[in-house]
Amino acid sequence: MTQDRERLSRELLELVAKEGMVEATTVSPDARLEDLSIQSADFIMILMAIEEKYGAYISVDNDLTETETVQDLLDLAIAKIEEQQAA
């Protein structure tokens, strides 16, 4: 993982904790999203924050269907952010 991806992963973990209103120490890449008790409204806030900060849009309906862990979310967000930066 490049330094940029590591930094981005850390930033996204902090963002998930803040916007999902969960304790930062409980947000790890292998944590299951449902186990963190992130409500759907909080999830929308996380996605909006990613879009606002990085300009990357993540569709709730299509992109998130296979997302089960925090790492899944990080991978998806990083891919979308990299697509946005390449455009």
mmCIF file of C-alpha atoms in Angstrom, residues 26-86:
data_model
loop_
_atom_site.group_PDB
_atom_site.id
_atom_site.type_symbol
_atom_site.label_atom_id
_atom_site.label_comp_id
_atom_site.label_asym_id
_atom_site.label_seq_id
_atom_site.Cartn_x
_atom_site.Cartn_y
_atom_site.Cartn_z
ATOM 1 C CA THR A 26 -13.908 0.405 17.628
ATOM 2 C CA VAL A 27 -13.490 1.322 13.949
ATOM 3 C CA SER A 28 -10.953 -1.085 12.500
ATOM 4 C CA PRO A 29 -10.685 -2.393 8.933
ATOM 5 C CA ASP A 30 -11.974 -5.842 9.905
ATOM 6 C CA ALA A 31 -14.953 -4.528 11.918
ATOM 7 C CA ARG A 32 -18.334 -5.416 10.431
ATOM 8 C CA LEU A 33 -20.417 -2.338 9.711
ATOM 9 C CA GLU A 34 -23.524 -3.871 11.284
ATOM 10 C CA ASP A 35 -21.547 -4.593 14.484
ATOM 11 C CA LEU A 36 -20.669 -0.899 14.781
ATOM 12 C CA SER A 37 -24.397 -0.059 14.946
ATOM 13 C CA ILE A 38 -24.060 2.606 12.290
ATOM 14 C CA GLN A 39 -27.603 3.637 11.401
ATOM 15 C CA SER A 40 -28.606 4.217 7.790
ATOM 16 C CA ALA A 41 -28.864 7.982 8.348
ATOM 17 C CA ASP A 42 -25.322 7.979 9.765
ATOM 18 C CA PHE A 43 -24.172 5.937 6.775
ATOM 19 C CA ILE A 44 -25.576 8.613 4.465
ATOM 20 C CA MET A 45 -23.623 11.222 6.457
ATOM 21 C CA ILE A 46 -20.430 9.184 5.986
ATOM 22 C CA LEU A 47 -20.977 9.007 2.221
ATOM 23 C CA MET A 48 -21.813 12.715 2.020
ATOM 24 C CA ALA A 49 -18.668 13.565 3.979
ATOM 25 C CA ILE A 50 -16.556 11.447 1.595
ATOM 26 C CA GLU A 51 -18.121 13.198 -1.382
ATOM 27 C CA GLU A 52 -17.645 16.640 0.175
ATOM 28 C CA LYS A 53 -14.030 16.065 1.217
ATOM 29 C CA TYR A 54 -12.793 14.061 -1.768
ATOM 30 C CA GLY A 55 -15.322 14.745 -4.528
ATOM 31 C CA ALA A 56 -16.060 11.026 -4.889
ATOM 32 C CA TYR A 57 -19.692 9.938 -5.189
ATOM 33 C CA ILE A 58 -20.669 6.551 -3.782
ATOM 34 C CA SER A 59 -24.127 5.281 -4.675
ATOM 35 C CA VAL A 60 -26.038 3.838 -1.727
ATOM 36 C CA ASP A 61 -28.131 1.605 -3.977
ATOM 37 C CA ASN A 62 -25.492 0.089 -6.234
ATOM 38 C CA ASP A 63 -22.036 0.490 -4.751
ATOM 39 C CA LEU A 64 -22.797 -0.506 -1.173
ATOM 40 C CA THR A 65 -24.656 -3.760 -1.744
ATOM 41 C CA GLU A 66 -21.556 -5.922 -1.147
ATOM 42 C CA THR A 67 -20.083 -3.768 1.632
ATOM 43 C CA GLU A 68 -19.942 -5.662 4.923
ATOM 44 C CA THR A 69 -16.760 -4.570 6.697
ATOM 45 C CA VAL A 70 -15.041 -1.259 7.263
ATOM 46 C CA GLN A 71 -12.289 -2.476 4.899
ATOM 47 C CA ASP A 72 -14.892 -3.063 2.172
ATOM 48 C CA LEU A 73 -16.031 0.525 2.625
ATOM 49 C CA LEU A 74 -12.429 1.807 2.606
ATOM 50 C CA ASP A 75 -11.627 -0.125 -0.581
ATOM 51 C CA LEU A 76 -14.742 1.220 -2.283
ATOM 52 C CA ALA A 77 -14.103 4.802 -1.147
ATOM 53 C CA ILE A 78 -10.435 4.719 -2.169
ATOM 54 C CA ALA A 79 -11.331 3.315 -5.606
ATOM 55 C CA LYS A 80 -13.916 6.075 -6.114
ATOM 56 C CA ILE A 81 -11.490 8.753 -4.884
ATOM 57 C CA GLU A 82 -8.759 7.494 -7.229
ATOM 58 C CA GLU A 83 -11.251 7.462 -10.134
ATOM 59 C CA GLN A 84 -12.201 11.043 -9.306
ATOM 60 C CA GLN A 85 -8.553 12.163 -9.123
ATOM 61 C CA ALA A 86 -7.746 10.469 -12.443
#
